[in-house]
mmCIF file of C-alpha atoms in Angstrom:
data_model
loop_
_atom_site.group_PDB
_atom_site.id
_atom_site.type_symbol
_atom_site.label_atom_id
_atom_site.label_comp_id
_atom_site.label_asym_id
_atom_site.label_seq_id
_atom_site.Cartn_x
_atom_site.Cartn_y
_atom_site.Cartn_z
ATOM 1 C CA MET A 1 175.779 82.378 132.599
ATOM 2 C CA VAL A 2 175.649 83.214 128.908
ATOM 3 C CA ASP A 3 176.560 86.823 128.123
ATOM 4 C CA ILE A 4 173.377 88.686 127.121
ATOM 5 C CA THR A 5 174.729 92.224 127.478
ATOM 6 C CA HIS A 6 174.722 92.670 123.686
ATOM 7 C CA LYS A 7 171.059 91.712 123.253
ATOM 8 C CA VAL A 8 168.235 94.192 122.765
ATOM 9 C CA THR A 9 165.219 94.359 125.060
ATOM 10 C CA THR A 10 161.965 93.101 123.531
ATOM 11 C CA LEU A 11 158.627 91.731 124.700
ATOM 12 C CA ARG A 12 159.128 88.019 125.263
ATOM 13 C CA THR A 13 156.422 85.485 125.988
ATOM 14 C CA ALA A 14 156.355 81.743 126.552
ATOM 15 C CA LYS A 15 153.550 79.263 127.060
ATOM 16 C CA ALA A 16 154.305 75.853 128.558
ATOM 17 C CA GLN A 17 152.257 72.823 129.465
ATOM 18 C CA ALA A 18 152.290 69.775 131.697
ATOM 19 C CA ILE A 19 149.802 66.916 132.011
ATOM 20 C CA VAL A 20 148.849 65.212 135.260
ATOM 21 C CA HIS A 21 147.236 61.813 134.602
ATOM 22 C CA VAL A 22 145.241 60.291 137.450
ATOM 23 C CA SER A 23 144.016 56.709 137.712
ATOM 24 C CA SER A 24 140.427 57.287 138.750
ATOM 25 C CA ALA A 25 137.466 59.484 137.885
ATOM 26 C CA ASP A 26 136.917 59.822 141.626
ATOM 27 C CA THR A 27 140.206 61.740 141.849
ATOM 28 C CA ILE A 28 139.058 64.193 139.177
ATOM 29 C CA ALA A 29 135.762 64.633 140.998
ATOM 30 C CA ALA A 30 137.556 65.309 144.285
ATOM 31 C CA VAL A 31 139.672 67.991 142.626
ATOM 32 C CA VAL A 32 136.752 69.687 140.888
ATOM 33 C CA GLU A 33 134.518 69.547 143.975
ATOM 34 C CA ASN A 34 137.333 70.736 146.275
ATOM 35 C CA ARG A 35 137.229 67.556 148.434
ATOM 36 C CA VAL A 36 140.974 66.817 148.499
ATOM 37 C CA PRO A 37 142.152 66.563 152.159
ATOM 38 C CA LYS A 38 145.223 68.742 151.576
ATOM 39 C CA GLY A 39 143.160 71.642 150.252
ATOM 40 C CA ASN A 40 142.167 73.330 146.981
ATOM 41 C CA VAL A 41 144.393 71.666 144.415
ATOM 42 C CA PHE A 42 143.981 74.229 141.672
ATOM 43 C CA GLU A 43 144.706 77.239 143.879
ATOM 44 C CA MET A 44 147.578 75.658 145.826
ATOM 45 C CA ALA A 45 149.237 74.440 142.631
ATOM 46 C CA LYS A 46 148.819 77.846 140.996
ATOM 47 C CA VAL A 47 150.518 79.605 143.902
ATOM 48 C CA ALA A 48 153.367 77.087 143.779
ATOM 49 C CA GLY A 49 153.721 77.732 140.038
ATOM 50 C CA LEU A 50 153.888 81.487 140.533
ATOM 51 C CA PHE A 51 156.663 81.107 143.093
ATOM 52 C CA ALA A 52 158.494 78.710 140.774
ATOM 53 C CA VAL A 53 158.407 81.142 137.850
ATOM 54 C CA LYS A 54 159.772 84.000 139.973
ATOM 55 C CA ASN A 55 162.562 81.867 141.416
ATOM 56 C CA THR A 56 163.674 79.954 138.319
ATOM 57 C CA HIS A 57 167.105 81.629 138.338
ATOM 58 C CA ILE A 58 167.677 80.310 141.862
ATOM 59 C CA THR A 59 166.875 76.718 140.876
ATOM 60 C CA ILE A 60 168.350 76.546 137.351
ATOM 61 C CA PRO A 61 172.000 77.707 137.474
ATOM 62 C CA ASP A 62 172.309 79.208 133.990
ATOM 63 C CA CYS A 63 169.027 81.137 134.061
ATOM 64 C CA HIS A 64 169.313 84.909 134.391
ATOM 65 C CA PRO A 65 167.361 86.831 137.021
ATOM 66 C CA LEU A 66 164.741 88.738 135.077
ATOM 67 C CA PRO A 67 161.604 90.830 135.683
ATOM 68 C CA VAL A 68 158.565 88.576 135.421
ATOM 69 C CA GLU A 69 155.821 90.991 134.416
ATOM 70 C CA TYR A 70 152.914 88.613 133.801
ATOM 71 C CA THR A 71 152.038 85.023 134.659
ATOM 72 C CA ALA A 72 148.755 83.219 134.013
ATOM 73 C CA VAL A 73 147.773 79.639 134.840
ATOM 74 C CA GLU A 74 144.962 77.730 133.116
ATOM 75 C CA TYR A 75 143.616 74.225 133.626
ATOM 76 C CA GLU A 76 141.729 71.883 131.323
ATOM 77 C CA ILE A 77 140.266 68.523 132.311
ATOM 78 C CA ASP A 78 140.073 65.824 129.647
ATOM 79 C CA GLY A 79 138.962 62.453 131.007
ATOM 80 C CA LEU A 80 141.581 61.411 133.524
ATOM 81 C CA GLU A 81 143.980 64.181 132.501
ATOM 82 C CA ILE A 82 144.483 67.591 134.051
ATOM 83 C CA ARG A 83 146.176 69.765 131.468
ATOM 84 C CA ILE A 84 148.193 72.654 132.870
ATOM 85 C CA TYR A 85 148.996 75.724 130.785
ATOM 86 C CA ILE A 86 151.128 78.592 132.046
ATOM 87 C CA THR A 87 151.966 81.803 130.191
ATOM 88 C CA VAL A 88 154.842 84.076 131.217
ATOM 89 C CA LYS A 89 155.750 87.516 129.843
ATOM 90 C CA THR A 90 158.653 89.889 130.307
ATOM 91 C CA VAL A 91 160.253 92.852 128.564
ATOM 92 C CA TYR A 92 163.884 91.896 128.730
ATOM 93 C CA LYS A 93 166.987 90.707 126.873
ATOM 94 C CA THR A 94 166.376 86.971 127.239
ATOM 95 C CA GLY A 95 163.368 84.699 126.966
ATOM 96 C CA VAL A 96 161.129 83.084 129.580
ATOM 97 C CA GLU A 97 160.781 79.555 128.159
ATOM 98 C CA VAL A 98 162.528 77.901 131.105
ATOM 99 C CA GLU A 99 160.531 79.996 133.571
ATOM 100 C CA ALA A 100 157.290 78.815 131.964
ATOM 101 C CA MET A 101 158.343 75.152 131.900
ATOM 102 C CA HIS A 102 159.638 75.374 135.464
ATOM 103 C CA GLY A 103 156.295 76.776 136.550
ATOM 104 C CA ALA A 104 154.359 74.044 134.725
ATOM 105 C CA SER A 105 156.571 71.359 136.268
ATOM 106 C CA VAL A 106 156.123 72.653 139.814
ATOM 107 C CA ILE A 107 152.350 72.965 139.358
ATOM 108 C CA ALA A 108 152.259 69.334 138.234
ATOM 109 C CA LEU A 109 154.461 68.226 141.149
ATOM 110 C CA THR A 110 152.283 70.124 143.604
ATOM 111 C CA MET A 111 149.215 68.351 142.256
ATOM 112 C CA TYR A 112 151.014 65.030 142.565
ATOM 113 C CA ASP A 113 151.909 65.761 146.180
ATOM 114 C CA MET A 114 148.373 66.819 147.075
ATOM 115 C CA LEU A 115 146.685 63.894 145.325
ATOM 116 C CA LYS A 116 149.005 61.011 146.212
ATOM 117 C CA PRO A 117 147.127 60.234 149.516
ATOM 118 C CA ILE A 118 143.978 59.460 147.513
ATOM 119 C CA ASP A 119 145.474 58.149 144.256
ATOM 120 C CA LYS A 120 148.599 56.003 143.953
ATOM 121 C CA GLY A 121 148.539 55.875 140.165
ATOM 122 C CA ILE A 122 149.322 59.477 139.241
ATOM 123 C CA THR A 123 151.834 60.238 136.479
ATOM 124 C CA ILE A 124 153.219 63.469 135.041
ATOM 125 C CA ARG A 125 154.041 63.758 131.360
ATOM 126 C CA GLU A 126 154.525 66.073 128.392
ATOM 127 C CA VAL A 127 156.155 68.954 130.201
ATOM 128 C CA GLY A 128 157.260 71.250 127.409
ATOM 129 C CA LEU A 129 157.071 74.502 125.511
ATOM 130 C CA VAL A 130 153.889 75.215 123.573
ATOM 131 C CA GLN A 131 154.745 78.625 122.130
ATOM 132 C CA LYS A 132 157.299 81.435 122.407
ATOM 133 C CA THR A 133 157.595 84.900 120.931
ATOM 134 C CA GLY A 134 160.103 87.711 121.112
ATOM 135 C CA GLY A 135 163.850 87.825 120.611
ATOM 136 C CA LYS A 136 165.842 87.368 117.435
ATOM 137 C CA SER A 137 163.803 84.487 115.985
ATOM 138 C CA SER A 138 160.573 86.485 116.002
ATOM 139 C CA PHE A 139 162.084 89.211 113.846
ATOM 140 C CA LYS A 140 163.947 86.988 111.417
ATOM 141 C CA GLU A 141 163.067 87.611 107.796
ATOM 142 C CA LYS A 142 162.198 84.639 105.618
ATOM 143 C CA ASN A 143 164.467 85.306 102.628
ATOM 144 C CA PRO A 144 167.349 87.580 103.695
ATOM 145 C CA ARG A 145 169.609 86.185 100.947
ATOM 146 C CA GLU A 146 167.496 88.084 98.467
ATOM 147 C CA ILE A 147 168.978 91.242 99.998
ATOM 148 C CA GLN A 148 172.207 92.328 98.319
ATOM 149 C CA ALA A 149 174.509 94.275 100.636
ATOM 150 C CA THR A 150 177.893 95.938 100.426
ATOM 151 C CA VAL A 151 180.201 97.256 103.148
ATOM 152 C CA VAL A 152 182.461 100.279 102.681
ATOM 153 C CA VAL A 153 185.193 101.231 105.147
ATOM 154 C CA CYS A 154 185.945 104.974 105.194
ATOM 155 C CA SER A 155 189.446 105.515 106.560
ATOM 156 C CA ASP A 156 192.537 107.346 105.389
ATOM 157 C CA SER A 157 194.896 105.183 107.452
ATOM 158 C CA ILE A 158 193.342 101.872 106.458
ATOM 159 C CA SER A 159 193.206 102.812 102.764
ATOM 160 C CA LYS A 160 196.942 103.593 102.960
ATOM 161 C CA GLY A 161 197.700 100.258 104.629
ATOM 162 C CA ILE A 162 198.805 101.859 107.894
ATOM 163 C CA LYS A 163 196.081 100.193 109.944
ATOM 164 C CA GLU A 164 194.095 96.986 109.555
ATOM 165 C CA ASP A 165 190.333 97.085 109.224
ATOM 166 C CA LYS A 166 188.333 95.216 111.840
ATOM 167 C CA ALA A 167 185.076 97.152 111.960
ATOM 168 C CA GLY A 168 184.147 96.427 108.352
ATOM 169 C CA LYS A 169 184.823 92.725 108.818
ATOM 170 C CA VAL A 170 182.629 92.693 111.924
ATOM 171 C CA ILE A 171 179.793 94.156 109.870
ATOM 172 C CA VAL A 172 180.304 91.631 107.078
ATOM 173 C CA ASP A 173 180.256 88.744 109.554
ATOM 174 C CA LYS A 174 177.101 90.081 111.198
ATOM 175 C CA LEU A 175 175.289 90.379 107.889
ATOM 176 C CA LYS A 176 176.294 86.868 106.877
ATOM 177 C CA SER A 177 175.125 85.513 110.240
ATOM 178 C CA HIS A 178 171.664 86.811 109.347
ATOM 179 C CA GLY A 179 171.785 85.286 105.894
ATOM 180 C CA VAL A 180 172.300 88.542 103.983
ATOM 181 C CA ASN A 181 174.196 88.219 100.712
ATOM 182 C CA VAL A 182 177.284 90.449 100.979
ATOM 183 C CA THR A 183 178.300 91.203 97.407
ATOM 184 C CA SER A 184 181.334 93.397 98.086
ATOM 185 C CA TYR A 185 183.622 94.906 100.703
ATOM 186 C CA GLU A 186 185.953 97.809 100.047
ATOM 187 C CA VAL A 187 188.095 100.464 101.720
ATOM 188 C CA ILE A 188 188.174 104.100 100.614
ATOM 189 C CA PRO A 189 189.733 107.267 102.078
ATOM 190 C CA ASP A 190 187.759 109.915 103.977
ATOM 191 C CA GLU A 191 186.952 111.980 100.906
ATOM 192 C CA LEU A 192 183.476 113.531 100.822
ATOM 193 C CA GLU A 193 182.976 113.488 97.055
ATOM 194 C CA LEU A 194 184.318 109.950 96.737
ATOM 195 C CA ILE A 195 181.959 108.680 99.456
ATOM 196 C CA ARG A 196 179.031 110.377 97.749
ATOM 197 C CA ALA A 197 179.954 109.071 94.301
ATOM 198 C CA ARG A 198 180.398 105.496 95.554
ATOM 199 C CA THR A 199 177.029 105.691 97.266
ATOM 200 C CA PHE A 200 175.228 106.471 94.014
ATOM 201 C CA GLU A 201 177.073 103.642 92.279
ATOM 202 C CA LEU A 202 176.464 101.068 95.009
ATOM 203 C CA VAL A 203 172.728 101.672 95.502
ATOM 204 C CA GLU A 204 172.230 100.773 91.850
ATOM 205 C CA LYS A 205 173.166 97.161 92.619
ATOM 206 C CA ASN A 206 172.554 96.780 96.365
ATOM 207 C CA GLN A 207 169.534 97.171 98.608
ATOM 208 C CA LEU A 208 171.767 97.745 101.633
ATOM 209 C CA VAL A 209 174.902 99.894 101.695
ATOM 210 C CA ILE A 210 176.756 100.201 105.000
ATOM 211 C CA PHE A 211 179.597 102.646 105.569
ATOM 212 C CA THR A 212 181.787 102.360 108.647
ATOM 213 C CA GLY A 213 184.051 105.183 109.756
ATOM 214 C CA GLY A 214 184.006 108.932 109.445
ATOM 215 C CA THR A 215 181.068 109.503 111.797
ATOM 216 C CA GLY A 216 183.021 111.170 114.589
ATOM 217 C CA LEU A 217 183.909 114.823 115.103
ATOM 218 C CA SER A 218 187.446 115.103 113.728
ATOM 219 C CA GLN A 219 188.108 117.299 110.697
ATOM 220 C CA ARG A 220 188.377 114.249 108.418
ATOM 221 C CA ASP A 221 185.115 112.677 109.620
ATOM 222 C CA VAL A 222 182.903 113.615 106.676
ATOM 223 C CA THR A 223 180.732 110.567 106.060
ATOM 224 C CA PRO A 224 177.524 112.179 107.426
ATOM 225 C CA GLU A 225 178.186 115.348 105.392
ATOM 226 C CA ALA A 226 178.611 113.187 102.284
ATOM 227 C CA LEU A 227 175.430 111.200 102.800
ATOM 228 C CA GLU A 228 172.883 113.503 104.419
ATOM 229 C CA PRO A 229 172.266 115.730 101.345
ATOM 230 C CA ILE A 230 171.635 112.752 99.054
ATOM 231 C CA LEU A 231 169.408 110.674 101.315
ATOM 232 C CA GLU A 232 165.807 110.892 100.159
ATOM 233 C CA ARG A 233 164.268 109.935 103.504
ATOM 234 C CA ARG A 234 166.008 109.784 106.862
ATOM 235 C CA ILE A 235 165.159 107.022 109.335
ATOM 236 C CA PRO A 236 165.630 108.761 112.696
ATOM 237 C CA GLY A 237 164.507 105.752 114.714
ATOM 238 C CA VAL A 238 167.431 103.686 113.443
ATOM 239 C CA GLU A 239 169.890 106.440 114.313
ATOM 240 C CA GLU A 240 168.311 106.809 117.771
ATOM 241 C CA ALA A 241 168.388 103.056 118.386
ATOM 242 C CA ILE A 242 172.089 102.871 117.536
ATOM 243 C CA ARG A 243 173.061 105.698 119.856
ATOM 244 C CA SER A 244 170.733 104.609 122.652
ATOM 245 C CA TYR A 245 172.077 101.058 122.558
ATOM 246 C CA GLY A 246 175.697 102.205 122.549
ATOM 247 C CA GLN A 247 175.137 104.748 125.298
ATOM 248 C CA LYS A 248 174.170 101.974 127.719
ATOM 249 C CA THR A 249 177.674 100.532 127.587
ATOM 250 C CA MET A 250 179.872 103.355 126.331
ATOM 251 C CA PRO A 251 179.245 107.018 127.313
ATOM 252 C CA PHE A 252 181.138 108.237 124.242
ATOM 253 C CA ALA A 253 178.433 106.756 121.980
ATOM 254 C CA MET A 254 176.565 110.073 122.213
ATOM 255 C CA LEU A 255 179.349 111.632 120.142
ATOM 256 C CA SER A 256 178.755 109.359 117.163
ATOM 257 C CA ARG A 257 176.933 110.816 114.156
ATOM 258 C CA SER A 258 175.482 107.626 112.744
ATOM 259 C CA VAL A 259 173.181 108.141 109.767
ATOM 260 C CA ALA A 260 170.368 106.052 108.289
ATOM 261 C CA GLY A 261 168.151 106.731 105.302
ATOM 262 C CA THR A 262 166.918 105.645 101.908
ATOM 263 C CA ILE A 263 167.890 106.261 98.314
ATOM 264 C CA GLY A 264 165.208 104.745 96.145
ATOM 265 C CA ASP A 265 164.527 101.270 97.540
ATOM 266 C CA SER A 266 167.982 101.000 99.101
ATOM 267 C CA ILE A 267 168.942 101.583 102.720
ATOM 268 C CA VAL A 268 172.160 103.481 103.443
ATOM 269 C CA LEU A 269 173.778 103.360 106.877
ATOM 270 C CA ALA A 270 176.814 105.170 108.243
ATOM 271 C CA LEU A 271 178.163 103.465 111.365
ATOM 272 C CA PRO A 272 181.092 104.188 113.698
ATOM 273 C CA GLY A 273 184.567 103.128 112.610
ATOM 274 C CA SER A 274 185.672 101.565 115.877
ATOM 275 C CA THR A 275 185.341 97.792 116.105
ATOM 276 C CA ASN A 276 183.147 97.909 119.217
ATOM 277 C CA GLY A 277 181.106 100.782 117.824
ATOM 278 C CA ALA A 278 180.408 98.898 114.608
ATOM 279 C CA LYS A 279 179.564 95.685 116.453
ATOM 280 C CA GLU A 280 177.227 97.401 118.909
ATOM 281 C CA SER A 281 175.532 99.343 116.128
ATOM 282 C CA MET A 282 174.835 96.127 114.243
ATOM 283 C CA ASP A 283 173.573 94.443 117.411
ATOM 284 C CA ALA A 284 171.252 97.403 117.997
ATOM 285 C CA VAL A 285 169.365 97.196 114.703
ATOM 286 C CA PHE A 286 169.842 93.718 113.229
ATOM 287 C CA PRO A 287 167.993 91.592 112.292
ATOM 288 C CA HIS A 288 165.100 93.994 112.941
ATOM 289 C CA LEU A 289 166.216 96.446 110.250
ATOM 290 C CA LEU A 290 165.796 93.799 107.554
ATOM 291 C CA HIS A 291 162.030 94.132 107.943
ATOM 292 C CA VAL A 292 162.232 97.502 106.203
ATOM 293 C CA PHE A 293 162.728 95.785 102.859
ATOM 294 C CA ARG A 294 159.304 94.168 103.161
ATOM 295 C CA ILE A 295 157.846 97.588 103.999
ATOM 296 C CA LEU A 296 159.478 99.105 100.922
ATOM 297 C CA LYS A 297 157.776 96.380 98.873
ATOM 298 C CA GLY A 298 154.374 97.275 100.323
ATOM 299 C CA ALA A 299 154.051 94.822 103.210
ATOM 300 C CA ASN A 300 152.518 95.828 106.546
ATOM 301 C CA HIS A 301 154.483 96.568 109.711
ATOM 302 C CA GLU A 302 153.846 93.231 111.420
ATOM 303 C CA PRO A 303 156.941 90.975 111.810
ATOM 304 C CA SER A 304 157.005 87.984 109.462
ATOM 305 C CA GLU A 305 155.625 84.729 110.859
#
């Protein structure tokens, strides 16, 4: 199965449909009037669909077991068509599109099985996804390239050429994957005044400034001390999300002193200097963090359509 351990948990919904086409109005009447010999078609098919949704991971090899927290089945009759709609919800790391389509398919097949003794001309068609929400696509901003970002690596050893930077490059790649325009990337030593001075310079030209490194507890880890006094407004939720996400996979994440806040209309982040720490921090808050730039421009808190 695909690795979803890096994904964040969100509310995910999916609505799927299937159409059962019968060959006679008498068949529709038998269904509506509950005269089908095998029993109540709507209720039997619904039960079959509920079981199908819950057991999708058993039938479809690459589907993850997940908590199905809501399922609803609706029917519409249009001439000789029975339209099936099924909605599935979960709060999890991966979506429920396949679960919804699996449920719709099994409902349609159950109807076929129950109706075939009285109608030999039944067909099933248009099994597919009607709507989905949740996950990365629902939080994607429309014009992320309008956001100018820069990445600064704070490290004595890397600035001296003793070690190679990987964390900063991970952050750059992550930003680019979300369409953010990365204008610069640089390495500086762990010097408090230098970090502070570069921050003031960089926020003049960038809406997003991300530092990596210097957030630990060693004597040279001074990035939070450099940034905290100059941030105009802290964003505690971002800091909490980063640590909470990291703590689920690495117990040492609680020792990180990640910082998030604003200077004017710019967002400043200080992330861990380890490669995994930087990657997990970015996974924890992107692309969701990009929505803040719409808020700073006066938009509401609803995700963009």
